[in-house]
Amino acid sequence: MAILGCSNSVAINLVVAVASLATGASARSKLCTSLAFVGHHSQVARRQTQSSRLFGGFGGVSSKDKKGKKKKGGGQQTVKKMTPQNAKKVKQQLLERYGGDLNVGTQERIDKYLNSLEPHLREAAELYKSITQFDALIAPMTPADRNRLIPPVQFEMVASDRAKLQSLMEEHKLTEIDLHNVFQQATWDASADAKATQADIVGGQMKPELQQRIDKACSFVVDATKTEGAIGKILDVGCGHGSIVKSLVDAGLEEPDMYVGLDLSSEMIKNAVERYGSARNGRTGKGRIFVADDFLAHDFSVYGNEDSNGIFDGVIFCSALHDLPDMIGSITKATSLLRPSGGKLVVVHAQGAQHVLGQHQANPVMVSRGLPTAAEWSEMIQDHPEWGLSLEQEPADPRSDGDLKNGYLTVLSKI
């Protein structure tokens, strides 16, 4: 959204915003904690949360598992929508765990996490947050708007912050991916319990039109497990609390041990295992695998061959690709994990590309860019022939009728 000929009110808001970003470190530290909006070769992820591979059965069988009926195929236990009485009770218990207010409680958890970091990492994260916000703010401006709206002293302060951040990163061997993941892990760990419990209350279902979009995306991934040369395994990147497990089973994913879910947040993974970790393949005795780790850093060879290439029939990013710090790197890794000749890469966001752009504008630290358009996918595929991908289904462009009616869905096939 280019800012051409800003109105006075917009200009005033921009100046106020820039001024707030150019404050001292103590004020910036308060800004850095404002991250809890609803919704990776990472040194920090490995340091803060060691990679956990949690097989089905970890944490035992939850009460909802015991009461649910086993569904044919996939060994999935259904999670029914709670009765009003039970929902009220569970909501009250959730509020108590978050200190009486979900937003305030989530923010307090984020603050606690950030304050627990080593001093150099906390300082680097604060600087990274401030610089990223500033860069995102001025990115759409014309040079004339920048000169008119932003005092030179503020550019000087940001330049000083960049130099300080660069020094910290070099001294402590940090990367931008490490710093991005600090905020990702803080936010999703803090909100995991709330998001998973809220999903339980409604039986794991979104609004019908949104659920249909997720179900459609899942069907592409599951279908890849039934074609010639199929391996019988799929990967769910950014799996959260297991939000699409039920959709995958409903789409025909036949056995629990055909599923691997990975998320940076150990709290999300804990919730996923509690809800979906007990089911077993009656023949092999194995269940779903849930992993708490950084996607770009994780060693996937444990699920297949030694070099981890071609070990999944399908890889799905459901409301996840935009959260990853290195989009090209993430797509490159995902394509390497796909089996040749028919492997599917699926990227879906039920609320659409325009929704993600709104998230980027509101919080560029958590969401560094929007989802790729059809034109960008075509360009990336041409620039990266090593991916061996063909674009099977193009996504609708942001602000288009198709995006509004159908959300974002891209399906790519491994050649």
Short mmCIF file of C-alpha atoms in Angstrom, two decimals:
data_model
loop_
_atom_site.label_atom_id
_atom_site.label_comp_id
_atom_site.label_asym_id
_atom_site.label_seq_id
_atom_site.Cartn_x
_atom_site.Cartn_y
_atom_site.Cartn_z
CA MET A 1 0.00 0.00 0.00
CA ALA A 2 1.96 3.00 -1.25
CA ILE A 3 1.59 6.19 0.77
CA LEU A 4 1.30 8.83 -1.92
CA GLY A 5 0.30 12.32 -0.89
CA CYS A 6 -0.55 11.41 2.71
CA SER A 7 -3.39 13.30 4.32
CA ASN A 8 -2.61 15.42 7.39
CA SER A 9 -4.18 12.87 9.73
CA VAL A 10 -2.17 10.03 8.21
CA ALA A 11 0.99 12.10 8.35
CA ILE A 12 0.44 12.85 12.03
CA ASN A 13 -0.13 9.17 12.79
CA LEU A 14 3.03 8.18 10.93
CA VAL A 15 5.12 10.74 12.78
CA VAL A 16 3.72 9.58 16.12
CA ALA A 17 4.41 5.95 15.20
CA VAL A 18 7.96 6.66 14.09
CA ALA A 19 8.61 8.74 17.18
CA SER A 20 7.47 5.86 19.37
CA LEU A 21 9.88 3.51 17.58
CA ALA A 22 12.81 5.85 18.01
CA THR A 23 12.63 5.93 21.80
CA GLY A 24 15.24 4.60 24.20
CA ALA A 25 15.86 0.93 24.95
CA SER A 26 13.61 0.88 28.02
CA ALA A 27 10.63 2.14 26.05
CA ARG A 28 11.45 -0.22 23.19
CA SER A 29 11.40 -3.16 25.58
CA LYS A 30 7.75 -2.42 26.31
CA LEU A 31 6.99 -2.32 22.60
CA CYS A 32 8.76 -5.62 22.10
CA THR A 33 6.31 -7.47 24.29
CA SER A 34 3.19 -6.41 22.40
CA LEU A 35 2.97 -9.53 20.27
CA ALA A 36 -0.08 -11.54 21.23
CA PHE A 37 -2.33 -11.01 18.24
CA VAL A 38 -4.88 -13.72 17.61
CA GLY A 39 -4.42 -15.64 14.98
CA HIS A 40 14.69 -21.47 11.50
CA HIS A 41 18.07 -23.11 11.34
CA SER A 42 17.59 -21.66 14.71
CA GLN A 43 20.23 -21.55 17.36
CA VAL A 44 17.76 -20.07 19.83
CA ALA A 45 15.12 -22.71 19.22
CA ARG A 46 17.65 -25.42 19.98
CA ARG A 47 18.96 -23.55 23.00
CA GLN A 48 15.62 -22.59 24.52
CA THR A 49 13.66 -25.74 23.62
CA GLN A 50 15.53 -28.88 22.72
CA SER A 51 13.96 -30.77 19.85
CA SER A 52 11.30 -33.08 21.27
CA ARG A 53 9.99 -36.00 19.33
CA LEU A 54 6.79 -37.03 21.07
CA PHE A 55 5.20 -40.24 19.88
CA GLY A 56 1.53 -41.03 20.27
CA GLY A 57 0.62 -41.92 23.83
CA PHE A 58 2.71 -39.25 25.55
CA GLY A 59 0.65 -37.80 28.37
CA GLY A 60 -1.85 -40.67 28.37
CA VAL A 61 -5.40 -40.62 27.08
CA SER A 62 -7.34 -37.47 27.82
CA SER A 63 -10.93 -37.53 29.03
CA LYS A 64 -12.17 -36.47 25.61
CA ASP A 65 -10.28 -39.43 24.08
CA LYS A 66 -11.89 -41.85 26.49
CA LYS A 67 -15.39 -40.61 25.73
CA GLY A 68 -14.91 -40.22 21.97
CA LYS A 69 -15.79 -42.93 19.51
CA LYS A 70 -13.09 -44.42 17.38
CA LYS A 71 -13.56 -43.38 13.80
CA LYS A 72 -13.06 -45.82 10.97
CA GLY A 73 -9.69 -45.23 9.37
CA GLY A 74 -6.91 -43.31 11.10
CA GLY A 75 -7.83 -44.39 14.59
CA GLN A 76 -9.06 -40.88 15.29
CA GLN A 77 -11.12 -40.18 18.37
CA THR A 78 -13.82 -37.63 17.64
CA VAL A 79 -14.03 -34.46 19.70
CA LYS A 80 -17.62 -33.30 19.96
CA LYS A 81 -18.73 -29.75 20.54
CA MET A 82 -19.21 -29.18 24.26
CA THR A 83 -22.60 -28.68 25.82
CA PRO A 84 -23.26 -25.09 26.96
CA GLN A 85 -22.85 -26.16 30.57
CA ASN A 86 -19.50 -27.85 29.98
CA ALA A 87 -18.32 -25.02 27.75
CA LYS A 88 -19.07 -22.47 30.46
CA LYS A 89 -17.13 -24.50 33.01
CA VAL A 90 -14.12 -24.98 30.71
CA LYS A 91 -14.09 -21.28 29.78
CA GLN A 92 -14.04 -20.33 33.44
CA GLN A 93 -11.18 -22.73 34.15
CA LEU A 94 -9.27 -21.30 31.20
CA LEU A 95 -9.78 -17.76 32.42
CA GLU A 96 -8.49 -18.76 35.85
CA ARG A 97 -5.33 -20.21 34.30
CA TYR A 98 -4.79 -16.90 32.49
CA GLY A 99 -5.45 -14.75 35.55
CA GLY A 100 -9.00 -13.71 34.65
CA ASP A 101 -8.31 -12.16 31.22
CA LEU A 102 -7.02 -14.07 28.20
CA ASN A 103 -5.39 -11.09 26.50
CA VAL A 104 -3.72 -9.82 29.65
CA GLY A 105 -2.74 -13.32 30.72
CA THR A 106 -1.23 -14.13 27.33
CA GLN A 107 0.74 -10.88 27.37
CA GLU A 108 2.03 -11.67 30.86
CA ARG A 109 3.24 -15.08 29.66
CA ILE A 110 5.00 -13.45 26.71
CA ASP A 111 6.64 -10.90 29.02
CA LYS A 112 7.77 -13.65 31.36
CA TYR A 113 9.36 -15.57 28.51
CA LEU A 114 11.16 -12.54 27.09
CA ASN A 115 12.38 -11.46 30.51
CA SER A 116 13.81 -14.93 31.11
CA LEU A 117 16.17 -14.66 28.14
CA GLU A 118 19.88 -14.11 28.60
CA PRO A 119 20.61 -10.36 28.73
CA HIS A 120 22.40 -10.23 25.37
CA LEU A 121 19.60 -12.16 23.66
CA ARG A 122 16.91 -9.99 25.22
CA GLU A 123 18.70 -6.83 24.09
CA ALA A 124 19.19 -8.19 20.58
CA ALA A 125 15.52 -9.16 20.38
CA GLU A 126 14.41 -5.69 21.48
CA LEU A 127 16.62 -4.06 18.85
CA TYR A 128 15.44 -6.47 16.17
CA LYS A 129 11.81 -5.72 17.04
CA SER A 130 12.30 -1.96 16.92
CA ILE A 131 14.27 -1.97 13.66
CA THR A 132 11.82 -4.34 11.94
CA GLN A 133 8.87 -2.17 12.90
CA PHE A 134 10.62 0.95 11.64
CA ASP A 135 11.60 -0.68 8.33
CA ALA A 136 8.05 -1.94 7.78
CA LEU A 137 6.66 1.51 8.54
CA ILE A 138 8.80 3.34 5.97
CA ALA A 139 8.83 0.59 3.31
CA PRO A 140 5.67 1.77 1.49
CA MET A 141 6.65 5.47 1.64
CA THR A 142 8.06 7.38 -1.29
CA PRO A 143 11.46 9.08 -0.71
CA ALA A 144 9.64 12.41 -0.58
CA ASP A 145 7.28 11.15 2.14
CA ARG A 146 10.21 9.83 4.17
CA ASN A 147 12.01 13.15 4.00
CA ARG A 148 8.85 15.05 4.86
CA LEU A 149 7.58 12.87 7.69
CA ILE A 150 10.65 11.48 9.43
CA PRO A 151 13.25 13.73 11.09
CA PRO A 152 16.87 12.90 10.21
CA VAL A 153 17.63 12.24 13.89
CA GLN A 154 15.30 9.24 13.83
CA PHE A 155 17.17 7.69 10.91
CA GLU A 156 20.37 8.29 12.84
CA MET A 157 18.98 6.54 15.91
CA VAL A 158 17.87 3.55 13.87
CA ALA A 159 21.29 3.41 12.18
CA SER A 160 22.88 3.33 15.63
CA ASP A 161 20.55 0.51 16.66
CA ARG A 162 21.48 -1.45 13.52
CA ALA A 163 25.16 -1.17 14.34
CA LYS A 164 24.53 -2.28 17.92
CA LEU A 165 22.43 -5.22 16.79
CA GLN A 166 25.01 -6.29 14.22
CA SER A 167 27.69 -6.25 16.91
CA LEU A 168 25.58 -8.39 19.25
CA MET A 169 24.79 -10.86 16.48
CA GLU A 170 28.42 -11.24 15.52
CA GLU A 171 29.61 -11.55 19.12
CA HIS A 172 27.02 -14.16 20.10
CA LYS A 173 26.66 -15.87 16.71
CA LEU A 174 22.99 -14.96 16.35
CA THR A 175 21.00 -14.79 13.12
CA GLU A 176 17.86 -12.91 12.17
CA ILE A 177 16.12 -16.27 12.13
CA ASP A 178 17.10 -16.79 15.76
CA LEU A 179 15.61 -13.44 16.72
CA HIS A 180 12.45 -14.00 14.68
CA ASN A 181 11.97 -17.33 16.44
CA VAL A 182 12.28 -15.72 19.87
CA PHE A 183 9.02 -13.87 19.24
CA GLN A 184 7.36 -16.80 17.52
CA GLN A 185 8.10 -19.12 20.41
CA ALA A 186 7.15 -16.56 23.06
CA THR A 187 3.79 -15.85 21.42
CA TRP A 188 2.71 -19.38 20.52
CA ASP A 189 3.86 -20.90 23.82
CA ALA A 190 1.87 -18.22 25.65
CA SER A 191 -1.31 -18.71 23.61
CA ALA A 192 -1.19 -22.49 23.12
CA ASP A 193 -3.38 -23.46 26.07
CA ALA A 194 -6.00 -20.86 25.20
CA LYS A 195 -6.14 -21.73 21.49
CA ALA A 196 -6.33 -25.48 22.11
CA THR A 197 -9.00 -25.14 24.77
CA GLN A 198 -11.09 -22.80 22.64
CA ALA A 199 -10.89 -25.35 19.82
CA ASP A 200 -12.05 -28.07 22.23
CA ILE A 201 -15.10 -26.03 23.16
CA VAL A 202 -16.34 -25.93 19.56
CA GLY A 203 -15.38 -29.53 18.80
CA GLY A 204 -12.30 -28.63 16.78
CA GLN A 205 -14.41 -27.02 14.04
CA MET A 206 -14.01 -23.61 12.44
CA LYS A 207 -16.85 -21.65 10.87
CA PRO A 208 -18.36 -23.86 8.13
CA GLU A 209 -17.01 -21.86 5.19
CA LEU A 210 -13.51 -21.79 6.70
CA GLN A 211 -13.63 -25.47 7.65
CA GLN A 212 -14.54 -26.39 4.07
CA ARG A 213 -11.43 -24.61 2.82
CA ILE A 214 -9.21 -26.52 5.26
CA ASP A 215 -10.89 -29.82 4.38
CA LYS A 216 -10.30 -29.20 0.68
CA ALA A 217 -6.59 -28.51 1.25
CA CYS A 218 -6.23 -31.62 3.39
CA SER A 219 -7.80 -33.76 0.68
CA PHE A 220 -4.94 -32.88 -1.71
CA VAL A 221 -2.34 -34.02 0.82
CA VAL A 222 -4.16 -37.23 1.70
CA ASP A 223 -4.76 -38.11 -1.95
CA ALA A 224 -0.98 -38.09 -2.46
CA THR A 225 -0.72 -41.05 -0.06
CA LYS A 226 -2.95 -43.15 -2.34
CA THR A 227 -1.20 -42.74 -5.69
CA GLU A 228 1.34 -45.03 -7.32
CA GLY A 229 4.69 -44.95 -5.53
CA ALA A 230 3.21 -43.54 -2.32
CA ILE A 231 5.26 -43.84 0.85
CA GLY A 232 2.36 -43.47 3.26
CA LYS A 233 3.48 -40.41 5.23
CA ILE A 234 2.60 -36.73 5.36
CA LEU A 235 4.13 -33.75 7.17
CA ASP A 236 2.12 -30.97 8.82
CA VAL A 237 4.43 -27.94 9.25
CA GLY A 238 3.31 -25.53 11.97
CA CYS A 239 0.85 -28.10 13.25
CA GLY A 240 -0.01 -26.12 16.39
CA HIS A 241 -2.28 -28.06 18.74
CA GLY A 242 -3.15 -30.54 15.99
CA SER A 243 -5.81 -28.33 14.47
CA ILE A 244 -6.04 -30.17 11.12
CA VAL A 245 -5.60 -33.75 12.33
CA LYS A 246 -9.35 -34.34 12.27
CA SER A 247 -9.64 -32.89 8.75
CA LEU A 248 -6.85 -35.16 7.52
CA VAL A 249 -8.56 -38.22 9.00
CA ASP A 250 -11.92 -37.17 7.54
CA ALA A 251 -10.16 -36.81 4.18
CA GLY A 252 -9.08 -40.45 4.40
CA LEU A 253 -5.68 -40.54 6.10
CA GLU A 254 -5.86 -44.19 6.94
CA GLU A 255 -3.56 -44.70 9.92
CA PRO A 256 -2.19 -42.52 12.75
CA ASP A 257 1.45 -43.41 12.00
CA MET A 258 1.11 -41.83 8.55
CA TYR A 259 1.22 -38.40 10.22
CA VAL A 260 4.16 -36.25 11.42
CA GLY A 261 3.39 -32.82 12.89
CA LEU A 262 6.04 -30.21 13.69
CA ASP A 263 5.81 -26.88 15.47
CA LEU A 264 8.36 -24.51 17.01
CA SER A 265 6.23 -24.19 20.15
CA SER A 266 6.69 -26.94 22.70
CA GLU A 267 3.45 -25.87 24.39
CA MET A 268 1.52 -26.28 21.15
CA ILE A 269 3.03 -29.74 20.72
CA LYS A 270 2.15 -30.68 24.28
CA ASN A 271 -1.49 -29.78 23.58
CA ALA A 272 -1.44 -31.68 20.28
CA VAL A 273 -0.15 -34.85 21.92
CA GLU A 274 -2.73 -34.64 24.71
CA ARG A 275 -5.52 -34.49 22.13
CA TYR A 276 -4.30 -36.66 19.26
CA GLY A 277 -1.43 -38.74 20.54
CA SER A 278 -3.18 -41.85 21.83
CA ALA A 279 -4.41 -43.40 18.57
CA ARG A 280 -2.44 -46.36 17.21
CA ASN A 281 -2.11 -48.29 14.01
CA GLY A 282 -3.47 -51.69 15.02
CA ARG A 283 -0.98 -53.48 12.78
CA THR A 284 2.25 -51.62 13.65
CA GLY A 285 1.35 -50.38 17.13
CA LYS A 286 2.71 -46.94 16.17
CA GLY A 287 0.95 -43.59 16.48
CA ARG A 288 1.28 -40.03 15.30
CA ILE A 289 4.57 -38.22 15.80
CA PHE A 290 4.55 -34.66 17.11
CA VAL A 291 7.82 -32.71 17.11
CA ALA A 292 8.76 -29.49 18.89
CA ASP A 293 11.54 -28.01 16.78
CA ASP A 294 12.54 -25.48 14.16
CA PHE A 295 11.47 -26.71 10.71
CA LEU A 296 14.61 -25.45 8.96
CA ALA A 297 16.92 -27.02 11.55
CA HIS A 298 15.13 -30.33 12.11
CA ASP A 299 16.74 -33.56 10.93
CA PHE A 300 14.04 -35.47 9.09
CA SER A 301 16.24 -38.44 8.25
CA VAL A 302 14.85 -40.25 11.31
CA TYR A 303 11.57 -40.70 9.40
CA GLY A 304 13.06 -42.11 6.22
CA ASN A 305 16.43 -42.41 4.52
CA GLU A 306 19.79 -41.07 5.65
CA ASP A 307 19.69 -37.85 3.63
CA SER A 308 16.01 -37.17 4.49
CA ASN A 309 15.12 -36.67 0.81
CA GLY A 310 11.81 -37.86 -0.61
CA ILE A 311 10.30 -39.24 2.59
CA PHE A 312 6.80 -37.68 2.53
CA ASP A 313 3.96 -37.98 0.03
CA GLY A 314 2.69 -34.57 1.04
CA VAL A 315 3.75 -31.51 3.02
CA ILE A 316 1.15 -29.01 4.16
CA PHE A 317 1.56 -25.50 5.57
CA CYS A 318 -1.80 -24.60 7.11
CA SER A 319 -1.78 -20.98 8.30
CA ALA A 320 1.96 -21.40 8.78
CA LEU A 321 4.16 -20.40 5.82
CA HIS A 322 3.84 -16.69 6.56
CA ASP A 323 5.06 -17.27 10.14
CA LEU A 324 8.35 -18.80 9.03
CA PRO A 325 11.34 -16.46 8.81
CA ASP A 326 12.79 -17.72 5.51
CA MET A 327 10.13 -18.46 2.92
CA ILE A 328 12.48 -19.56 0.14
CA GLY A 329 14.45 -21.72 2.56
CA SER A 330 11.25 -23.27 3.90
CA ILE A 331 9.93 -24.12 0.43
CA THR A 332 13.34 -25.50 -0.54
CA LYS A 333 13.38 -27.79 2.48
CA ALA A 334 9.77 -28.87 1.98
CA THR A 335 10.39 -29.81 -1.65
CA SER A 336 13.45 -31.85 -0.68
CA LEU A 337 11.27 -33.85 1.70
CA LEU A 338 8.69 -34.69 -0.99
CA ARG A 339 8.87 -37.92 -2.93
CA PRO A 340 9.42 -37.45 -6.66
CA SER A 341 6.71 -37.94 -9.25
CA GLY A 342 3.55 -37.01 -7.42
CA GLY A 343 4.51 -35.56 -4.05
CA LYS A 344 2.26 -32.63 -3.10
CA LEU A 345 3.12 -29.32 -1.47
CA VAL A 346 0.02 -27.56 -0.15
CA VAL A 347 -0.13 -24.05 1.29
CA VAL A 348 -3.47 -22.94 2.73
CA HIS A 349 -4.86 -20.10 4.78
CA ALA A 350 -8.61 -20.30 5.24
CA GLN A 351 -9.00 -16.56 5.86
CA GLY A 352 -7.10 -15.65 2.73
CA ALA A 353 -4.08 -13.73 1.49
CA GLN A 354 -5.57 -10.35 2.31
CA HIS A 355 -5.98 -11.40 5.93
CA VAL A 356 -2.29 -12.33 6.08
CA LEU A 357 -1.31 -8.96 4.61
CA GLY A 358 -3.29 -7.36 7.41
CA GLN A 359 -1.35 -9.41 9.93
CA HIS A 360 1.92 -8.33 8.31
CA GLN A 361 0.95 -4.68 8.51
CA ALA A 362 -0.13 -5.03 12.14
CA ASN A 363 2.88 -7.06 13.27
CA PRO A 364 5.80 -7.33 10.80
CA VAL A 365 7.97 -9.04 13.38
CA MET A 366 5.71 -12.07 13.60
CA VAL A 367 4.58 -11.97 9.95
CA SER A 368 7.47 -10.78 7.82
CA ARG A 369 5.57 -10.80 4.51
CA GLY A 370 2.36 -11.87 2.81
CA LEU A 371 1.72 -15.20 1.13
CA PRO A 372 3.11 -15.67 -2.40
CA THR A 373 0.82 -14.66 -5.25
CA ALA A 374 0.34 -16.84 -8.32
CA ALA A 375 2.81 -14.66 -10.23
CA GLU A 376 5.37 -14.97 -7.42
CA TRP A 377 4.98 -18.75 -7.35
CA SER A 378 5.59 -18.93 -11.08
CA GLU A 379 8.67 -16.74 -10.76
CA MET A 380 10.05 -18.73 -7.82
CA ILE A 381 9.55 -22.04 -9.63
CA GLN A 382 11.40 -20.64 -12.64
CA ASP A 383 14.23 -19.31 -10.45
CA HIS A 384 14.53 -22.61 -8.55
CA PRO A 385 14.45 -25.47 -11.05
CA GLU A 386 16.03 -27.66 -8.37
CA TRP A 387 12.65 -27.68 -6.61
CA GLY A 388 11.17 -29.75 -9.41
CA LEU A 389 7.70 -28.29 -8.82
CA SER A 390 4.77 -27.57 -11.08
CA LEU A 391 1.94 -25.25 -10.05
CA GLU A 392 -1.19 -27.37 -10.01
CA GLN A 393 -3.57 -24.90 -8.41
CA GLU A 394 -2.92 -21.16 -8.29
CA PRO A 395 -3.96 -19.05 -5.31
CA ALA A 396 -6.35 -16.15 -5.67
CA ASP A 397 -4.72 -12.74 -5.41
CA PRO A 398 -5.20 -10.59 -2.31
CA ARG A 399 -8.27 -8.32 -2.44
CA SER A 400 -9.79 -10.45 -5.20
CA ASP A 401 -13.25 -11.99 -5.11
CA GLY A 402 -11.64 -15.43 -5.21
CA ASP A 403 -9.59 -14.71 -2.08
CA LEU A 404 -12.66 -13.44 -0.28
CA LYS A 405 -14.83 -16.41 -1.29
CA ASN A 406 -12.30 -19.25 -1.15
CA GLY A 407 -9.35 -18.14 0.97
CA TYR A 408 -5.77 -18.95 -0.02
CA LEU A 409 -4.88 -22.33 -1.49
CA THR A 410 -1.83 -23.29 -3.52
CA VAL A 411 -1.16 -26.86 -4.62
CA LEU A 412 2.17 -27.82 -6.19
CA SER A 413 3.25 -31.20 -7.53
CA LYS A 414 6.70 -32.73 -7.49
CA ILE A 415 7.74 -33.57 -11.03
#
